[in-house]
């Protein structure tokens, strides 16, 4: 088997984990791991037991993917669209984007035309926080279905986090820590 990685441009996201579970074979494993085209050392851990992936992999991968999509300006329509999609906001239903870029405060508005669940019971704060942190000049996020509205400003998100939300776009470890805290919250509930 051969596994190739291209090292991410994201600082702090450089460790790789390879797990192999053998249930019925005694064959010698032959594995080449290449990072940026060069053979890399690795530690092979074998087990006959199923593995639980409770380490940081779920949020680390999500953080790296979101960090790659960070933007300087909310006026980048296609970039904003990719970032909104990457946050997972499509789960809630069908929406259109509206960018407020002509004057400060700069905003992003999501208008839901169809919602999969009751709008009032959906907690949009996680998604708004991620967007505020990853779009450098974004001042607020507003999400509406025409009847109810969720609105979060960068100042409100920063206060809730106890640090500047904009650090998500400059320090990937801050974003990773935030996603880890959400993952732990939802898996412990």
XYZ file of N, CA and C in Angstrom, residues 2-175:
522
model
N 0.435 2.291 -0.641
C 1.203 3.523 -0.718
C 0.285 4.678 -0.358
N 0.730 5.522 0.555
C -0.032 6.693 0.973
C 0.830 7.912 0.704
N 0.239 8.902 0.040
C 0.966 10.136 -0.244
C 0.229 11.313 0.376
N 0.980 12.173 1.037
C 0.447 13.405 1.600
C 1.149 14.571 0.941
N 0.400 15.628 0.715
C 1.003 16.897 0.363
C 0.870 17.739 1.606
N 1.986 18.182 2.124
C 1.965 18.912 3.379
C 1.103 20.152 3.225
N 0.195 20.365 4.168
C -0.716 21.507 4.137
C 0.065 22.799 4.316
N -0.452 23.853 3.713
C 0.152 25.173 3.918
C -0.250 25.724 5.274
N -1.154 25.036 5.953
C -1.661 25.504 7.223
C -0.652 25.234 8.323
N -0.134 26.272 8.973
C 0.802 26.058 10.065
C 0.122 25.280 11.190
N 0.883 24.382 11.807
C 0.359 23.653 12.944
C -0.405 22.395 12.592
N -0.646 22.152 11.296
C -1.392 20.957 10.897
C -0.425 20.067 10.121
N 0.482 19.418 10.834
C 1.515 18.650 10.155
C 1.641 17.211 10.644
N 0.818 16.767 11.569
C 0.957 15.390 12.009
C -0.055 14.498 11.307
N 0.354 13.274 11.054
C -0.461 12.329 10.318
C -0.634 11.081 11.162
N -1.789 10.493 11.092
C -2.073 9.273 11.834
C -2.565 8.225 10.848
N -1.953 7.068 10.885
C -2.368 5.959 10.032
C -2.703 4.792 10.946
N -3.890 4.282 10.796
C -4.321 3.173 11.632
C -4.640 1.982 10.735
N -4.189 0.826 11.155
C -4.500 -0.392 10.425
C -5.042 -1.401 11.416
N -6.149 -1.986 11.064
C -6.731 -3.021 11.897
C -6.757 -4.291 11.073
N -6.066 -5.323 11.547
C -6.071 -6.624 10.877
C -6.976 -7.561 11.656
N -7.977 -8.081 11.006
C -8.879 -9.000 11.672
C -8.528 -10.456 11.391
N -7.884 -10.730 10.247
C -7.675 -12.143 9.926
C -6.390 -12.423 9.159
N -5.501 -11.475 9.072
C -4.311 -11.703 8.274
C -3.055 -11.688 9.138
N -2.089 -12.452 8.713
C -0.772 -12.422 9.358
C 0.275 -11.941 8.364
N -0.172 -11.488 7.202
C 0.743 -11.030 6.158
C 1.528 -9.812 6.639
N 2.772 -9.733 6.199
C 3.619 -8.598 6.553
C 3.112 -7.355 5.810
N 2.943 -6.292 6.548
C 2.457 -5.050 5.964
C 3.593 -4.365 5.226
N 3.330 -3.983 4.003
C 4.301 -3.221 3.230
C 3.640 -1.888 2.905
N 4.196 -0.864 3.484
C 3.579 0.432 3.377
C 4.651 1.481 3.112
N 4.440 2.284 2.102
C 5.304 3.426 1.830
C 4.497 4.680 2.117
N 5.043 5.566 2.924
C 4.405 6.837 3.219
C 5.297 7.926 2.641
N 4.704 8.766 1.793
C 5.433 9.862 1.165
C 4.802 11.182 1.577
N 5.614 12.128 1.988
C 5.164 13.473 2.302
C 5.900 14.410 1.364
N 5.133 15.138 0.570
C 5.697 16.015 -0.454
C 6.662 15.263 -1.370
N 6.311 14.018 -1.703
C 7.100 13.219 -2.626
C 8.323 12.549 -2.029
N 8.598 12.754 -0.737
C 9.766 12.160 -0.101
C 9.315 11.095 0.888
N 10.038 9.987 0.912
C 9.706 8.907 1.822
C 9.810 9.406 3.265
N 8.778 9.102 4.052
C 8.732 9.576 5.435
C 8.766 8.395 6.389
N 9.342 8.641 7.541
C 9.321 7.631 8.591
C 7.919 7.586 9.179
N 7.524 6.431 9.656
C 6.230 6.309 10.299
C 6.286 5.199 11.329
N 5.351 5.250 12.230
C 5.230 4.214 13.238
C 3.949 3.451 12.930
N 4.067 2.174 12.717
C 2.909 1.344 12.413
C 2.413 0.717 13.704
N 1.158 0.926 13.987
C 0.530 0.317 15.150
C -0.505 -0.662 14.643
N -0.366 -1.921 15.037
C -1.302 -2.951 14.593
C -2.180 -3.360 15.760
N -3.399 -3.693 15.430
C -4.330 -4.103 16.463
C -5.363 -5.052 15.865
N -5.901 -5.901 16.686
C -7.023 -6.735 16.255
C -8.317 -6.192 16.851
N -8.211 -5.095 17.565
C -9.377 -4.470 18.187
C -9.837 -3.284 17.348
N -11.161 -3.052 17.269
C -11.646 -1.847 16.586
C -11.129 -0.597 17.293
N -10.855 0.441 16.531
C -10.332 1.682 17.094
C -11.438 2.712 17.217
N -11.396 3.481 18.284
C -12.298 4.617 18.455
C -11.478 5.867 18.132
N -11.962 6.671 17.242
C -11.256 7.885 16.852
C -11.775 9.065 17.662
N -11.365 9.124 18.912
C -11.802 10.208 19.780
C -10.707 11.255 19.923
N -9.612 11.086 19.220
C -8.562 12.082 19.262
C -9.010 13.304 18.475
N -8.114 14.212 18.237
C -8.469 15.501 17.650
C -8.733 15.460 16.150
N -8.704 14.310 15.541
C -8.829 14.232 14.095
C -10.083 14.910 13.548
N -11.283 14.675 14.094
C -12.463 15.300 13.485
C -12.384 16.819 13.422
N -12.039 17.461 14.519
C -12.016 18.920 14.478
C -10.741 19.449 13.847
N -9.646 18.698 13.907
C -8.410 19.164 13.284
C -8.591 19.229 11.761
N -9.202 18.203 11.190
C -9.445 18.208 9.739
C -10.391 19.326 9.348
N -11.463 19.503 10.121
C -12.411 20.572 9.818
C -11.746 21.936 9.949
N -10.944 22.118 10.989
C -10.247 23.394 11.185
C -9.305 23.682 10.016
N -8.556 22.684 9.577
C -7.626 22.875 8.460
C -8.376 23.231 7.188
N -9.501 22.553 6.945
C -10.292 22.837 5.743
C -10.883 24.236 5.781
N -11.416 24.636 6.920
C -11.972 25.985 7.044
C -10.880 27.046 6.949
N -9.753 26.801 7.588
C -8.659 27.773 7.586
C -8.160 28.054 6.165
N -8.113 27.023 5.346
C -7.685 27.209 3.947
C -8.619 28.138 3.182
N -9.880 28.210 3.610
C -10.884 29.003 2.899
C -11.028 30.427 3.442
N -10.228 30.799 4.436
C -10.360 32.122 5.045
C -10.190 33.215 3.984
N -10.820 34.347 4.243
C -10.854 35.445 3.277
C -10.495 36.769 3.940
N -9.977 37.683 3.142
C -9.736 39.034 3.640
C -10.989 39.898 3.524
N -11.803 39.644 2.479
C -12.923 40.534 2.183
C -14.225 39.767 1.985
N -15.292 40.279 2.585
C -16.611 39.692 2.422
C -17.132 39.903 0.989
N -16.496 40.778 0.227
C -16.911 41.035 -1.148
C -16.550 39.931 -2.126
N -15.783 38.944 -1.714
C -15.408 37.813 -2.567
C -16.571 36.816 -2.566
N -17.516 37.008 -3.489
C -18.757 36.246 -3.506
C -18.541 34.736 -3.576
N -17.711 34.284 -4.499
C -17.503 32.838 -4.632
C -16.750 32.285 -3.424
N -15.807 33.045 -2.883
C -15.082 32.619 -1.690
C -16.001 32.522 -0.475
N -16.880 33.508 -0.318
C -17.846 33.489 0.784
C -18.776 32.290 0.630
N -19.216 32.047 -0.578
C -20.113 30.914 -0.838
C -19.445 29.593 -0.456
N -18.180 29.419 -0.831
C -17.442 28.193 -0.475
C -17.292 28.064 1.042
N -17.008 29.166 1.694
C -16.821 29.139 3.148
C -18.133 28.829 3.868
N -19.219 29.448 3.440
C -20.529 29.168 4.052
C -20.864 27.688 3.890
N -20.624 27.162 2.708
C -20.888 25.748 2.458
C -20.015 24.870 3.356
N -18.756 25.230 3.528
C -17.834 24.432 4.340
C -18.219 24.434 5.825
N -18.883 25.484 6.286
C -19.312 25.507 7.687
C -20.441 24.517 7.937
N -21.156 24.143 6.883
C -22.242 23.174 7.039
C -23.615 23.798 7.135
N -23.748 25.074 6.814
C -25.039 25.744 6.930
C -26.109 25.206 5.978
N -25.716 24.385 5.032
C -26.711 23.805 4.122
C -27.658 22.841 4.835
N -27.234 22.339 6.023
C -28.077 21.400 6.759
C -29.448 21.998 7.062
N -29.506 23.318 7.226
C -30.735 23.966 7.678
C -31.771 24.147 6.572
N -31.362 24.082 5.309
C -32.324 24.253 4.221
C -31.727 24.993 3.041
N -32.615 25.597 2.252
C -32.212 26.327 1.047
C -32.077 27.813 1.365
N -30.980 28.405 0.921
C -30.730 29.808 1.237
C -30.094 30.527 0.058
N -30.145 31.839 0.124
C -29.394 32.694 -0.797
C -28.504 33.588 0.057
N -27.421 34.056 -0.527
C -26.482 34.932 0.168
C -26.681 36.372 -0.265
N -26.535 37.253 0.681
C -26.575 38.684 0.403
C -25.367 39.294 1.098
N -24.515 39.970 0.350
C -23.304 40.572 0.908
C -23.500 42.073 1.052
N -23.223 42.589 2.227
C -23.324 44.026 2.499
C -21.910 44.586 2.487
N -21.496 45.158 1.347
C -20.103 45.571 1.175
C -19.910 47.045 0.820
N -21.004 47.803 0.679
C -20.850 49.181 0.222
C -20.345 50.121 1.316
N -20.653 49.825 2.570
C -20.188 50.663 3.679
C -20.153 49.853 4.965
N -19.367 50.322 5.930
C -19.292 49.656 7.234
C -20.619 49.844 7.963
N -21.053 48.932 8.739
C -20.467 47.624 9.002
C -20.716 46.666 7.842
N -19.674 45.873 7.514
C -19.777 44.905 6.433
C -20.468 43.649 6.943
N -21.402 43.150 6.140
C -22.196 42.031 6.629
C -22.429 40.941 5.616
N -22.855 39.828 6.151
C -23.238 38.661 5.372
C -24.619 38.258 5.854
N -25.554 38.159 4.914
C -26.916 37.782 5.264
C -27.279 36.511 4.510
N -27.778 35.526 5.241
C -28.292 34.304 4.637
C -29.806 34.348 4.755
N -30.469 34.260 3.613
C -31.929 34.267 3.565
C -32.409 32.863 3.244
N -33.018 32.207 4.233
C -33.530 30.853 4.014
C -34.920 30.928 3.415
N -35.107 30.268 2.270
C -36.422 30.181 1.639
C -37.163 28.931 2.100
N -36.397 27.933 2.533
C -36.971 26.693 3.070
C -36.064 26.233 4.195
N -36.660 25.898 5.343
C -35.897 25.452 6.496
C -36.308 24.022 6.818
N -35.315 23.142 7.050
C -35.573 21.727 7.320
C -36.155 21.472 8.702
N -35.986 22.393 9.620
C -36.475 22.247 10.981
C -37.057 23.593 11.386
N -37.567 23.696 12.589
C -38.069 24.984 13.058
C -36.892 25.934 13.227
N -36.926 27.038 12.539
C -35.842 28.008 12.541
C -35.468 28.423 13.971
N -36.471 28.624 14.816
C -36.260 29.136 16.162
C -35.441 28.185 17.036
N -35.431 26.892 16.724
C -34.710 25.949 17.588
C -33.291 25.657 17.081
N -32.931 26.194 15.927
C -31.587 25.972 15.386
C -30.628 26.979 16.002
N -29.501 26.492 16.509
C -28.469 27.370 17.066
C -27.475 27.712 15.956
N -27.585 28.902 15.420
C -26.720 29.347 14.326
C -25.426 29.989 14.818
N -25.243 30.118 16.125
C -24.097 30.866 16.646
C -22.757 30.257 16.252
N -22.643 28.931 16.219
C -21.381 28.295 15.831
C -20.986 28.708 14.413
N -21.924 28.640 13.501
C -21.646 28.939 12.098
C -21.319 30.419 11.910
N -22.076 31.270 12.589
C -21.814 32.707 12.515
C -20.441 33.039 13.074
N -20.084 32.403 14.180
C -18.782 32.638 14.806
C -17.656 32.240 13.863
N -17.783 31.082 13.227
C -16.759 30.636 12.281
C -16.614 31.627 11.135
N -17.729 32.072 10.581
C -17.679 33.016 9.458
C -17.061 34.347 9.882
N -17.452 34.845 11.041
C -16.890 36.104 11.535
C -15.386 36.000 11.748
N -14.933 34.846 12.198
C -13.509 34.660 12.437
C -12.683 34.455 11.189
N -13.309 33.933 10.154
C -12.557 33.556 8.954
C -12.680 34.541 7.795
N -13.518 35.558 7.948
C -13.595 36.637 6.949
C -13.127 37.910 7.653
N -11.950 38.341 7.298
C -11.238 39.395 8.031
C -12.056 40.669 8.233
N -12.740 41.152 7.204
C -13.449 42.427 7.356
C -14.952 42.265 7.626
N -15.395 41.068 7.961
C -16.813 40.832 8.227
C -17.165 41.318 9.627
N -18.168 42.195 9.698
C -18.574 42.778 10.982
C -19.763 42.064 11.610
N -20.649 41.490 10.784
C -21.809 40.797 11.342
C -22.313 39.731 10.367
N -23.007 38.758 10.950
C -23.693 37.722 10.178
C -25.154 37.769 10.592
N -26.014 37.766 9.602
C -27.452 37.743 9.867
C -28.048 36.568 9.104
N -28.834 35.764 9.806
C -29.460 34.589 9.203
C -30.953 34.692 9.476
N -31.765 34.589 8.423
C -33.201 34.784 8.587
C -34.001 33.826 7.704
N -35.215 33.563 8.147
C -36.170 32.826 7.310
C -37.328 33.735 6.914
N -37.187 35.032 7.175
C -38.224 35.999 6.864
C -39.131 36.287 8.052
N -39.190 35.371 9.011
C -40.013 35.565 10.214
C -39.129 35.766 11.435
N -38.107 34.937 11.556
C -37.176 35.013 12.683
C -35.783 35.321 12.158
N -34.975 35.926 13.022
C -33.628 36.327 12.609
C -32.620 36.020 13.709
N -31.485 35.484 13.287
C -30.312 35.329 14.156
C -29.291 36.332 13.644
N -28.734 37.131 14.540
C -27.705 38.104 14.159
C -26.599 38.056 15.192
N -25.355 38.035 14.715
C -24.191 38.019 15.597
C -23.138 38.954 15.030
N -22.593 39.809 15.871
C -21.526 40.712 15.449
C -20.177 40.137 15.867
N -19.133 40.651 15.271
C -17.779 40.217 15.631
C -17.492 40.538 17.101
N -17.969 41.682 17.576
C -17.750 42.066 18.981
C -18.466 41.089 19.920
N -19.688 40.693 19.592
C -20.431 39.738 20.424
C -19.758 38.365 20.423
N -19.297 37.934 19.267
C -18.611 36.640 19.176
C -17.314 36.667 19.978
N -16.573 37.768 19.877
C -15.315 37.897 20.627
C -15.572 37.862 22.125
N -16.627 38.522 22.567
C -16.963 38.524 23.991
C -17.307 37.104 24.457
N -18.079 36.376 23.684
C -18.461 35.000 24.042
C -17.245 34.078 24.085
N -16.284 34.302 23.204
C -15.077 33.469 23.142
C -14.025 33.853 24.183
N -14.099 35.065 24.674
C -13.088 35.633 25.579
C -11.758 35.877 24.856
N -11.813 35.999 23.537
C -10.672 36.446 22.731
C -11.224 36.950 21.400
N -10.408 37.650 20.651
C -10.837 38.223 19.373
C -11.172 37.112 18.382
N -12.397 37.085 17.895
C -12.840 36.056 16.941
C -11.982 36.080 15.673
N -11.417 37.210 15.347
C -10.605 37.335 14.132
C -9.314 36.515 14.215
N -8.965 36.047 15.419
C -7.790 35.188 15.564
C -7.970 33.851 14.840
N -9.214 33.453 14.561
C -9.443 32.218 13.800
C -8.762 32.297 12.437
N -8.719 33.495 11.859
C -8.132 33.680 10.539
C -6.632 33.885 10.546
N -6.040 34.045 11.734
C -4.592 34.261 11.820
C -3.874 33.171 12.608
N -4.615 32.441 13.426
C -4.021 31.403 14.270
C -4.881 30.141 14.189
N -4.487 29.178 13.354
C -5.322 27.988 13.171
C -5.548 27.202 14.458
N -4.659 27.327 15.424
C -4.859 26.605 16.687
C -6.060 27.149 17.456
N -6.366 28.438 17.307
C -7.554 29.025 17.957
C -8.824 28.434 17.360
N -8.847 28.310 16.041
C -9.997 27.710 15.369
C -10.128 26.242 15.766
